[in-house]
Coordinates of C-alpha atoms in Angstrom, one line a residue:
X1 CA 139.2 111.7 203.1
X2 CA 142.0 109.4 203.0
X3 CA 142.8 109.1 198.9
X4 CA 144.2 105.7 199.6
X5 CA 141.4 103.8 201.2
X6 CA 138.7 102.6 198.7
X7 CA 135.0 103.5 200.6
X8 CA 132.0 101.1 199.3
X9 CA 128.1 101.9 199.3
X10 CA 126.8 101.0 202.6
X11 CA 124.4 98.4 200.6
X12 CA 127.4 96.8 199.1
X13 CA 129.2 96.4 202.2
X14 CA 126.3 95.3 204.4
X15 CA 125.9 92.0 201.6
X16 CA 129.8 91.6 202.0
X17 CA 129.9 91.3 205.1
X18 CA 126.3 88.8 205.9
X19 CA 128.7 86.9 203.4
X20 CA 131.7 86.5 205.1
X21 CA 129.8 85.8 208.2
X22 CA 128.1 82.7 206.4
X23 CA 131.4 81.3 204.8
X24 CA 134.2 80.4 207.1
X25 CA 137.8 81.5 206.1
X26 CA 139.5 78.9 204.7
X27 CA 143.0 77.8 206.2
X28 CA 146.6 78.9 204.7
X29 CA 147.4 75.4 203.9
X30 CA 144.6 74.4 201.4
X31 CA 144.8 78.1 199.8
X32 CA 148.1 77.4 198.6
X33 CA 147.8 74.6 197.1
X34 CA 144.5 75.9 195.4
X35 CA 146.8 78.3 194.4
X36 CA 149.7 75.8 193.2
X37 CA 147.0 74.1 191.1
X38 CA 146.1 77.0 189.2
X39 CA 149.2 77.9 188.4
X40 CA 150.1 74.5 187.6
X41 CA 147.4 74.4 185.1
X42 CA 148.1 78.1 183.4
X43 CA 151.6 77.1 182.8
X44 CA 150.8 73.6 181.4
X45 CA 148.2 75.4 179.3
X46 CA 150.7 78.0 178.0
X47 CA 153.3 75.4 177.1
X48 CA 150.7 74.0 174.9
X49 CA 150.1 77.2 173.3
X50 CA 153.9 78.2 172.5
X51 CA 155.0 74.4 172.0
X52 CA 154.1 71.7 169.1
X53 CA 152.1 69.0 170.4
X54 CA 155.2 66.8 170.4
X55 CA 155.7 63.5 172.2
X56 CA 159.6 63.7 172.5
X57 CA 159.9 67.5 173.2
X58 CA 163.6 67.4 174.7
X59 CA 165.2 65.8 171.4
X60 CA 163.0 68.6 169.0
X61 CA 164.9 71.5 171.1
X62 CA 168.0 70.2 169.8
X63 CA 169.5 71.7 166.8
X64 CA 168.4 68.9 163.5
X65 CA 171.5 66.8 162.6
X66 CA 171.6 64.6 159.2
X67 CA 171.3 61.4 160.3
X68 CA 168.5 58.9 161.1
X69 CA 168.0 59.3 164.5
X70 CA 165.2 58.9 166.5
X71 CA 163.8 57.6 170.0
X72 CA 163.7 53.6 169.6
X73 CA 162.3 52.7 172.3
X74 CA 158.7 52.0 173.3
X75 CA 158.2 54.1 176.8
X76 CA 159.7 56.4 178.9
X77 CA 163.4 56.6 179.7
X78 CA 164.1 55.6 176.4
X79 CA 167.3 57.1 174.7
X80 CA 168.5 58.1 171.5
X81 CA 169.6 55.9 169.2
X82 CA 170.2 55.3 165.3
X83 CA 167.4 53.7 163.3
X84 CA 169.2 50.3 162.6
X85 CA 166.5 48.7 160.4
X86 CA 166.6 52.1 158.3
X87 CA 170.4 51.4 157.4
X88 CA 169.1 47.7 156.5
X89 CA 166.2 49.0 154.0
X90 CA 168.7 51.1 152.6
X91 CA 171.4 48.7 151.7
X92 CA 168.3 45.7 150.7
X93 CA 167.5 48.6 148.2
X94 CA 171.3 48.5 146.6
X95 CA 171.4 44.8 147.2
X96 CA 168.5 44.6 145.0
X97 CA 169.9 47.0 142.6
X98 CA 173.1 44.6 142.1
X99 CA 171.5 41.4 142.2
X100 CA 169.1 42.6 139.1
X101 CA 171.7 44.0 137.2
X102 CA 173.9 41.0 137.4
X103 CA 171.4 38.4 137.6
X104 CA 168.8 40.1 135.3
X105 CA 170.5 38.6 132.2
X106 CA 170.7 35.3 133.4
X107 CA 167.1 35.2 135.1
X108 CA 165.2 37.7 132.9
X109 CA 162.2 37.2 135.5
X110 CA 164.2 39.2 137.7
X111 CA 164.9 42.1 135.7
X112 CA 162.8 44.9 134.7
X113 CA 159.0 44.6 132.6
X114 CA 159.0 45.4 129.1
X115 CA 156.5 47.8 129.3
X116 CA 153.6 46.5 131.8
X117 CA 153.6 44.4 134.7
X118 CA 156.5 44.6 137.9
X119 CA 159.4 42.3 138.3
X120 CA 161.3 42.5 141.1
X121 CA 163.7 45.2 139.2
X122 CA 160.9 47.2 139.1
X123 CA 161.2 47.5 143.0
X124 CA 164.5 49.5 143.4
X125 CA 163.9 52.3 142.3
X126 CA 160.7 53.3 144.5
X127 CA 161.7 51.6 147.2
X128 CA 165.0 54.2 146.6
X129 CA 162.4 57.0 146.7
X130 CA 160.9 56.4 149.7
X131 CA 163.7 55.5 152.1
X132 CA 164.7 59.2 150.9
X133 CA 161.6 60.6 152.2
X134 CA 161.8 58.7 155.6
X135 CA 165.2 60.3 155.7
X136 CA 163.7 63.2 155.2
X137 CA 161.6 63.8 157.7
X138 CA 164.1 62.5 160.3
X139 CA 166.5 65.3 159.0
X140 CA 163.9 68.0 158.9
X141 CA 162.3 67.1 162.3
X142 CA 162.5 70.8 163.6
X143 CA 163.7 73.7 161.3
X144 CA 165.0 76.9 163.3
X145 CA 165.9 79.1 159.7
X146 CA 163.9 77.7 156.8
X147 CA 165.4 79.8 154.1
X148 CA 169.2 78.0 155.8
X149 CA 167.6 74.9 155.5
X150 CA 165.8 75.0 152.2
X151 CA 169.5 76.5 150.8
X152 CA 171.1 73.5 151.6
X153 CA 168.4 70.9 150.2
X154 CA 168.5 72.6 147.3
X155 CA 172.5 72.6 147.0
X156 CA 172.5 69.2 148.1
X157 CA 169.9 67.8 145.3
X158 CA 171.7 69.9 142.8
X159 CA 174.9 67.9 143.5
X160 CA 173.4 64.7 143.3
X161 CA 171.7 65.6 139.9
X162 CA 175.2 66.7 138.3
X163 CA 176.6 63.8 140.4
X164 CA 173.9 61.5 138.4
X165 CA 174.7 63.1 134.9
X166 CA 178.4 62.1 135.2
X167 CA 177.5 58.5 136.0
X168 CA 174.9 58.0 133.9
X169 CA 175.0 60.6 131.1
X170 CA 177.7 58.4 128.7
X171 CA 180.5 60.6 130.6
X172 CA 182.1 57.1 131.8
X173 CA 182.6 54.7 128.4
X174 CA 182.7 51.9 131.0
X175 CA 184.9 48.6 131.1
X176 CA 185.3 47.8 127.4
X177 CA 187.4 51.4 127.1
X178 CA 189.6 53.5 129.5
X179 CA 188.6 56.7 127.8
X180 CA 185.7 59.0 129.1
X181 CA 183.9 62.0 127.8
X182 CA 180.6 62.6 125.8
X183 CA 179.3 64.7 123.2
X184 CA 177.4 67.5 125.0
X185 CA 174.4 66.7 122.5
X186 CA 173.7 63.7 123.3
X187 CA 174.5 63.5 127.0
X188 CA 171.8 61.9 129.3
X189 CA 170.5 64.3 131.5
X190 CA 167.9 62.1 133.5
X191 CA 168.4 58.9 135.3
X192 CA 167.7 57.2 138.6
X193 CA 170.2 60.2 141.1
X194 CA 168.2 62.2 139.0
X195 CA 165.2 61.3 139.8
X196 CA 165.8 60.4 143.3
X197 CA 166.9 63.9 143.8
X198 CA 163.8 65.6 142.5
X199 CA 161.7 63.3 144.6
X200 CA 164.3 64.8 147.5
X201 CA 163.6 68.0 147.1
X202 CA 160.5 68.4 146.6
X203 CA 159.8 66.0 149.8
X204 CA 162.3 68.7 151.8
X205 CA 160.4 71.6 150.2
X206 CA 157.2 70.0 152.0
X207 CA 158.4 69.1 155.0
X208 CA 160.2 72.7 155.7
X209 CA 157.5 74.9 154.8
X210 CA 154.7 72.8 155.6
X211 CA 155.3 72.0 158.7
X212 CA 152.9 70.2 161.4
X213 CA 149.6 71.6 162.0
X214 CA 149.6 71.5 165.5
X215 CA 145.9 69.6 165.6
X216 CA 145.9 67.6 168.6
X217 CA 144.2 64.1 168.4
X218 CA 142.9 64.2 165.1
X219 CA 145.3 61.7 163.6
X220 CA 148.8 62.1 162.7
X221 CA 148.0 62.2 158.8
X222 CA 145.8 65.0 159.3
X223 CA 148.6 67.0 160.9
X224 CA 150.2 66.8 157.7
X225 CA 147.2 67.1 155.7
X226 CA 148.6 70.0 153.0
X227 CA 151.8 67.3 152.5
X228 CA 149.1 65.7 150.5
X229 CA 147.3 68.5 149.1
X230 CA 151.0 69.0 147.2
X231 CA 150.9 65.0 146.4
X232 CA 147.3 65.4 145.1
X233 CA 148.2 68.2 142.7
X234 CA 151.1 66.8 141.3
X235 CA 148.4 63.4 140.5
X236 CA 146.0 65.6 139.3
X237 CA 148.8 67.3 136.7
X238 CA 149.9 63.4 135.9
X239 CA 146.8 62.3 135.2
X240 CA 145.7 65.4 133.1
X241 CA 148.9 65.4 131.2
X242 CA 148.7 61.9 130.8
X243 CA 145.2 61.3 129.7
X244 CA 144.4 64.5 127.7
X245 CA 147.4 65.9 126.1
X246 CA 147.5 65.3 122.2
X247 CA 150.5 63.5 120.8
X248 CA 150.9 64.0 117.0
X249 CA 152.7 61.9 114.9
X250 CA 156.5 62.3 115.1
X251 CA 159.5 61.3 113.5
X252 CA 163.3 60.3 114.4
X253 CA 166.4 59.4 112.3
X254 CA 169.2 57.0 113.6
X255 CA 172.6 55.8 111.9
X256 CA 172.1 52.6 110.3
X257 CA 175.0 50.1 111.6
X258 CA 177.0 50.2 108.4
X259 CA 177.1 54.1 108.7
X260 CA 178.5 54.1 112.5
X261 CA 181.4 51.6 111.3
X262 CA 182.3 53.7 108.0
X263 CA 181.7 57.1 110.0
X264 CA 179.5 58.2 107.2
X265 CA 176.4 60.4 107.4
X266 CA 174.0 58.0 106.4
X267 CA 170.7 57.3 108.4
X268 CA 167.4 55.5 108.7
X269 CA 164.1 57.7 109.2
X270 CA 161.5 56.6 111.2
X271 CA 157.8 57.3 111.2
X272 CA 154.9 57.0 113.6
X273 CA 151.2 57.2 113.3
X274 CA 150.2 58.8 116.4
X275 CA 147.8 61.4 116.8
X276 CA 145.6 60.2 120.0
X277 CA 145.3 61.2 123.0
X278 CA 145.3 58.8 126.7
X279 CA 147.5 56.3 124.8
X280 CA 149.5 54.5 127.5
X281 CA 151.7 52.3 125.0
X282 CA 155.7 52.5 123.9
X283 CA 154.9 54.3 120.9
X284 CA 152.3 57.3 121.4
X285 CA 152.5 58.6 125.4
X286 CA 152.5 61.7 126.5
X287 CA 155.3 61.2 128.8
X288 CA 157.8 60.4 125.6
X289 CA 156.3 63.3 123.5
X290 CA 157.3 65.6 126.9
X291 CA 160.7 64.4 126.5
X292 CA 161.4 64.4 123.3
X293 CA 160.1 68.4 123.2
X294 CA 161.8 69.6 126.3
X295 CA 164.8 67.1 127.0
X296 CA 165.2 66.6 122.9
X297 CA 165.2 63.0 121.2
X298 CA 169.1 62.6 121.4
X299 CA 169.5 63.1 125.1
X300 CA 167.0 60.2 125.9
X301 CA 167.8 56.7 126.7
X302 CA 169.2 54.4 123.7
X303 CA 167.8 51.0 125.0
X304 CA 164.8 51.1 126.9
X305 CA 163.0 48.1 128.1
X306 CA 160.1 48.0 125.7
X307 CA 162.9 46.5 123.2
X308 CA 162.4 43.1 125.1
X309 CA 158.5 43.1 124.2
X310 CA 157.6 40.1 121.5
X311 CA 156.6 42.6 119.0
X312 CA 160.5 43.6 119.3
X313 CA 162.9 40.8 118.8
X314 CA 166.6 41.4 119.0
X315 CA 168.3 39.2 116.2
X316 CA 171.4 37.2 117.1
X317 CA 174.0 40.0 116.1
X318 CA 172.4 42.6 118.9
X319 CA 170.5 44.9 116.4
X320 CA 166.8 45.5 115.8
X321 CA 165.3 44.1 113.1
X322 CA 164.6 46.4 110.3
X323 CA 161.1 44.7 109.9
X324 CA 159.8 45.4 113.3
X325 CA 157.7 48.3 114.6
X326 CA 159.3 51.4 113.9
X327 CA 158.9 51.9 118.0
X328 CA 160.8 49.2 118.6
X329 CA 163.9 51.8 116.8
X330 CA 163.2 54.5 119.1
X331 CA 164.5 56.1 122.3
X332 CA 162.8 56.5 125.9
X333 CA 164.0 57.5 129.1
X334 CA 162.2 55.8 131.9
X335 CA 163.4 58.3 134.7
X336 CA 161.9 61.3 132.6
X337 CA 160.0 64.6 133.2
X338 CA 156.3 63.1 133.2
X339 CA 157.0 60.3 135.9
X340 CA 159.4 61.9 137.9
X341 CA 156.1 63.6 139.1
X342 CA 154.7 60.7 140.5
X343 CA 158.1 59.7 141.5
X344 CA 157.9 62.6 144.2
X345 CA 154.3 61.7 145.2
X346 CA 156.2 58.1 146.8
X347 CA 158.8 60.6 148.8
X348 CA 156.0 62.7 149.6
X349 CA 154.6 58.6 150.5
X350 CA 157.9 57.7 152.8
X351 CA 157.9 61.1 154.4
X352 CA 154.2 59.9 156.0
X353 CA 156.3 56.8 157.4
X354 CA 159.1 59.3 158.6
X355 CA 156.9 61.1 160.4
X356 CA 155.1 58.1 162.2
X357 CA 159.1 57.2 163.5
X358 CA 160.0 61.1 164.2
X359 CA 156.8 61.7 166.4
X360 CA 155.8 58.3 168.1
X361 CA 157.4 56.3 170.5
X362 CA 155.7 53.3 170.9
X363 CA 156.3 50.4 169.0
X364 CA 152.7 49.5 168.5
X365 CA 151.5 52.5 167.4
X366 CA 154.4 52.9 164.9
X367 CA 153.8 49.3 163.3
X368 CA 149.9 49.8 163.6
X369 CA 150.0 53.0 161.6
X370 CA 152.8 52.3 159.2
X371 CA 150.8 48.3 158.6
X372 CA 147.2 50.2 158.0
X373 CA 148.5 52.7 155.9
X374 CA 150.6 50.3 153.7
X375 CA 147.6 47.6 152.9
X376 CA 145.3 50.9 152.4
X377 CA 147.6 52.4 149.7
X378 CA 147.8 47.9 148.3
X379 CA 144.0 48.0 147.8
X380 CA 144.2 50.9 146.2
X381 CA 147.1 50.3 143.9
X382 CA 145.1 46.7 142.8
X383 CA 141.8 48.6 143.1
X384 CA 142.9 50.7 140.0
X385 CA 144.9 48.3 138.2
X386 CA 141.9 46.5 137.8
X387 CA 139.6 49.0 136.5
X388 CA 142.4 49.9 133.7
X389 CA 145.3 51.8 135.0
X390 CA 148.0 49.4 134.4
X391 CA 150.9 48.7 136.5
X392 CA 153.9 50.7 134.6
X393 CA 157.6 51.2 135.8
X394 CA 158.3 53.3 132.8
X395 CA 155.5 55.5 133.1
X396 CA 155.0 55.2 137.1
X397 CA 151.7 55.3 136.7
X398 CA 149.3 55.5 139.8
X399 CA 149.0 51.9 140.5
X400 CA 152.4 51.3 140.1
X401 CA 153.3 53.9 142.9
X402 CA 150.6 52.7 145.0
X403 CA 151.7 49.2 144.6
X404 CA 155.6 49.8 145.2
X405 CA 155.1 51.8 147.7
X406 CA 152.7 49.9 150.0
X407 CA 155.1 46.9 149.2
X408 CA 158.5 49.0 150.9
X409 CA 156.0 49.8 153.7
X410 CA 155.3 46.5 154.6
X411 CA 159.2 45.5 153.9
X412 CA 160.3 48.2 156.4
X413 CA 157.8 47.2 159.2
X414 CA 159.2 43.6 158.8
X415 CA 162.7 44.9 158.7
X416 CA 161.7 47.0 162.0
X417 CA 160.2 43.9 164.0
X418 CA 163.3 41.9 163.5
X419 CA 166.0 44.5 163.9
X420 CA 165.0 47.2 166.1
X421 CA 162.4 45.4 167.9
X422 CA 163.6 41.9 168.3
X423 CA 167.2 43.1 167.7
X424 CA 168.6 40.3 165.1
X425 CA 171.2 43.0 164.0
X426 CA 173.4 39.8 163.1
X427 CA 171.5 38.8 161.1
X428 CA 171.3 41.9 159.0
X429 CA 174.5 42.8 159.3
X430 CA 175.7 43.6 155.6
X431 CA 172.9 45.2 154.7
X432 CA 173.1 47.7 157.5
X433 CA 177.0 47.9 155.9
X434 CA 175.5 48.4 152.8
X435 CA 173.1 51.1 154.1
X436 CA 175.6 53.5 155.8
X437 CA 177.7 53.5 152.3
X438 CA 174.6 53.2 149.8
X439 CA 176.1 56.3 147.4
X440 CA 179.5 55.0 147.2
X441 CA 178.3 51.8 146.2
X442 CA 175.9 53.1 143.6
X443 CA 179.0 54.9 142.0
X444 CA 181.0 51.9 142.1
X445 CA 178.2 49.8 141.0
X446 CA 176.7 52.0 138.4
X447 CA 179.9 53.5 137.1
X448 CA 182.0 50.4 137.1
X449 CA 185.1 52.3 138.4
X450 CA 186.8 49.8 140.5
X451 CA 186.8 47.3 137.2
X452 CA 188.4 50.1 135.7
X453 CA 190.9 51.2 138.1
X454 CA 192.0 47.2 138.2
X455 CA 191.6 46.7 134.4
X456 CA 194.6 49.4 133.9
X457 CA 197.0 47.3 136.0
X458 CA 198.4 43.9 133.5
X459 CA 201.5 41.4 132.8
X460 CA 203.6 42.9 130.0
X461 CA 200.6 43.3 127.3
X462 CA 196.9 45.7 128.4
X463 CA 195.4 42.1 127.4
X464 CA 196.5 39.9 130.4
X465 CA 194.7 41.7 133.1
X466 CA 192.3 40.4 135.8
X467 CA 189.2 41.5 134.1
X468 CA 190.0 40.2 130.8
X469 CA 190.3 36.6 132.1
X470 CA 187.1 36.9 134.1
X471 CA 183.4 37.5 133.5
X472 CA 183.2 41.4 134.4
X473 CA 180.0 41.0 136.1
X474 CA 181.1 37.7 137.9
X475 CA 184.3 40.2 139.1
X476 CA 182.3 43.2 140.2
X477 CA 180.5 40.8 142.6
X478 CA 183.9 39.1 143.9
X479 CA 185.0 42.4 144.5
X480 CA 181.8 43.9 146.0
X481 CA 181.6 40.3 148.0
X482 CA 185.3 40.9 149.4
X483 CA 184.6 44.6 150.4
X484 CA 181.7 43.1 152.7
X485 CA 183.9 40.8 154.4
X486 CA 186.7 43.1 154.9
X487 CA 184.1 45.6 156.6
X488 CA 182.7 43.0 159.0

């Protein structure tokens, strides 16, 4: 017996054969490309397997670079190409910022709410927030080595939180003096780079280790869904903070102005009658009782906005009025602990958008998503504002996030029909400047450096200089003005 040949039953090969004899062969021709269709199919059906369900798969091999690029076009052979109306958001965001600065004093309905309510100050700083997480998600498109990537999103938020302190912390005296330094006890250690980099890295964070979900036609939120699992948490630990935590009565001590000219040790004591809980005013919130516990009282903001309310007029010398409200004496930071958790929920909010411009290509499907996603998040934001959670910049409170953020939604599909689609770049110009060199204008903005640096050149005597024979405001924006012209 031949070990080689394989013998069959008789039966077996008696059925084989009346088979054979009923089917005709087929030819050569149409077995190959049976057998070019199956193969086509199993390696389509693998790719799937070992690839993410992408719709620009050449691009996502490539190695992620920190910059806002994405596929702009609206079909195939479209290329590569900078996200132009992104660069516009971004610099409307620090054109805002000036123009409320500068014109806030002159058109107070401009500048930031008192306590509740939104002006258009109130604006800037979300709309700050979620630009960053629509950066984001352009910058962490793919992630070959997480702990690599997560090394540098960490090192880059630290710098722009130290980077923050030394503009905003009372390092900088600002224009009326050349010196600089600050007492280490009562430097400021929040403020808006502060917050924007907390909402940064915890938008990174979500994006690099909670990546796409690789669910196929169910929606391009639900790929994302534990992005906001993370953003529902950090509500939930707002709210309960918020809402439940007990806030005693406290006290606080500030030098009267007679003492601070005389450099004595004299001081006025303050006390308020708190102990509530839920209370959303100036006075008794948890938010300023976190703060005052963790960050202490004397590294907190010295003027916040609630001093503009009625109940806290400013007399004609500058100073508080020793009748008021003893609130009306006390410090709050508006970019503190509490509401820098909400603040990352509107990242977590522009990294949604981010992903809608990283993983679709069409125009229409961009603007439909990004338009029904922005009036859902509106109705909701007036929904709650009308059954009692008040609009608050100083707290962000729900509503206020929901609000702001639908509102930079619908301003960035606007901004993308006319720039990117229509391609009225001319138009938009500056902004698109602006938005390329947003950080160095925030430091020169925020910091007032070039007043300074032109302030120490003068005639003979430190008094005949530039900035002392102008407005310094009305300078900064001459110079700013003059910058934008030189660039273009």
């Amino acid at each position: 017996m031949d070990p080689h040949r394989i013998y069959f039953p008789r039966s077996l090969s008696l059925s084989l054969n009346t088979h054979t004899q009923k089917k005709a062969p087929a030819s050569k021709s149409k077995r190959r490309r049976n057998l070019e269709r199956v193969t086509s199919k199993f390696q389509k059906l693998m790719a799937e397997i070992n690839s993410e369900p992408l719709l620009n798969r050449e691009q996502d091999e490539e190695p992620p670079q920190e910059q806002d690029d994405v596929v702009a076009g609206g079909g195939e052979g479209t290329t590569t190409t900078r996200i132009a109306s992104l660069d516009v958001f971004r610099g409307l965001c620090v054109f805002l910022m000036m123009l409320v600065d500068y014109g806030g004093s002159f058109f107070p309905i401009i500048a930031h709410s008192p306590w509740h309510g939104v002006h258009l100050a109130d604006f800037v700083m979300p709309f700050f927030l979620f630009v960053a997480g629509v950066s984001v998600a352009l910058v962490y498109k793919k992630v070959s080595d997480r702990v690599d990537a997560t090394q540098k999103a960490l090192i880059k938020a630290l710098k722009l939180f130290f980077l923050g302190v030394i503009l905003q912390g009372g390092y900088l005296h600002g224009i009326t003096s050349l010196t600089y330094g600050v007492d280490i006890e009562r430097i400021r250690w929040m403020g808006i780079l502060q917050r924007i980099s907390i909402g940064y890295i915890v938008a990174a964070l979500c994006e690099i280790w909670l990546p796409c979900q690789r669910w196929r036609g169910v929606g391009i939120f639900r790929n994302y869904s534990r992005h906001w699992y993370i953003a529902g948490a950090l509500l939930v630990v707002y709210l309960g903070l918020t809402y439940f935590l007990y806030v005693p009565d406290w006290q606080f001590e500030i030098l009267t102005p007679m003492s601070s000219s005389l450099l004595t040790n004299s001081s006025v004591v303050y006390n308020l009658t708190c102990s509530t809980r839920g209370d959303l005013g100036p006075a008794c919130n948890a938010a300023g009782m976190i703060d005052r516990y963790v960050l202490g009282i004397g590294h907190l903001y010295t003027k916040p906005g609630y001093r503009n309310l009625k109940e806290c007029q400013i007399s004609s010398n500058g100073q508080v009025a020793e009748d008021l409200p003893s609130w009306c004496h006390a410090p709050f930071d508006p970019e503190g602990i509490l509401s820098s958790l909400t603040a990352a929920v509107t990242c977590i909010i522009g990294l949604q958008y981010g992903h809608i411009l990283a993983k679709l290509q069409d125009h229409k499907e961009r603007l439909h998503n990004w338009l029904i996603f922005s009036f859902s998040l509106l109705g909701l934001g007036l929904f709650l504002a009308f059954v009692g959670i008040p609009v608050n910049k100083p707290l962000f409170t729900i509503s206020y996030i929901l609000v702001t953020s639908s509102s930079a939604g619908i301003t960035f599909s606007a901004l993308y029909i006319l720039v990117d689609i229509y391609g009225y770049r001319y138009l938009t110009c500056p902004l698109e400047w602006m938005g390329k060199h947003a950080l160095s204008i925030f430091i020169l903005v925020s910091s007032n450096l070039a007043v300074i640096a032109i302030q120490g050149f003068y005639w003979k005597a430190p008094e005949n200089n530039i900035v002392s024979s102008l407005d310094c405001n009305t300078f900064t924006t001459l110079l700013m003005l003059q910058s934008l012209g030189q660039s273009r």
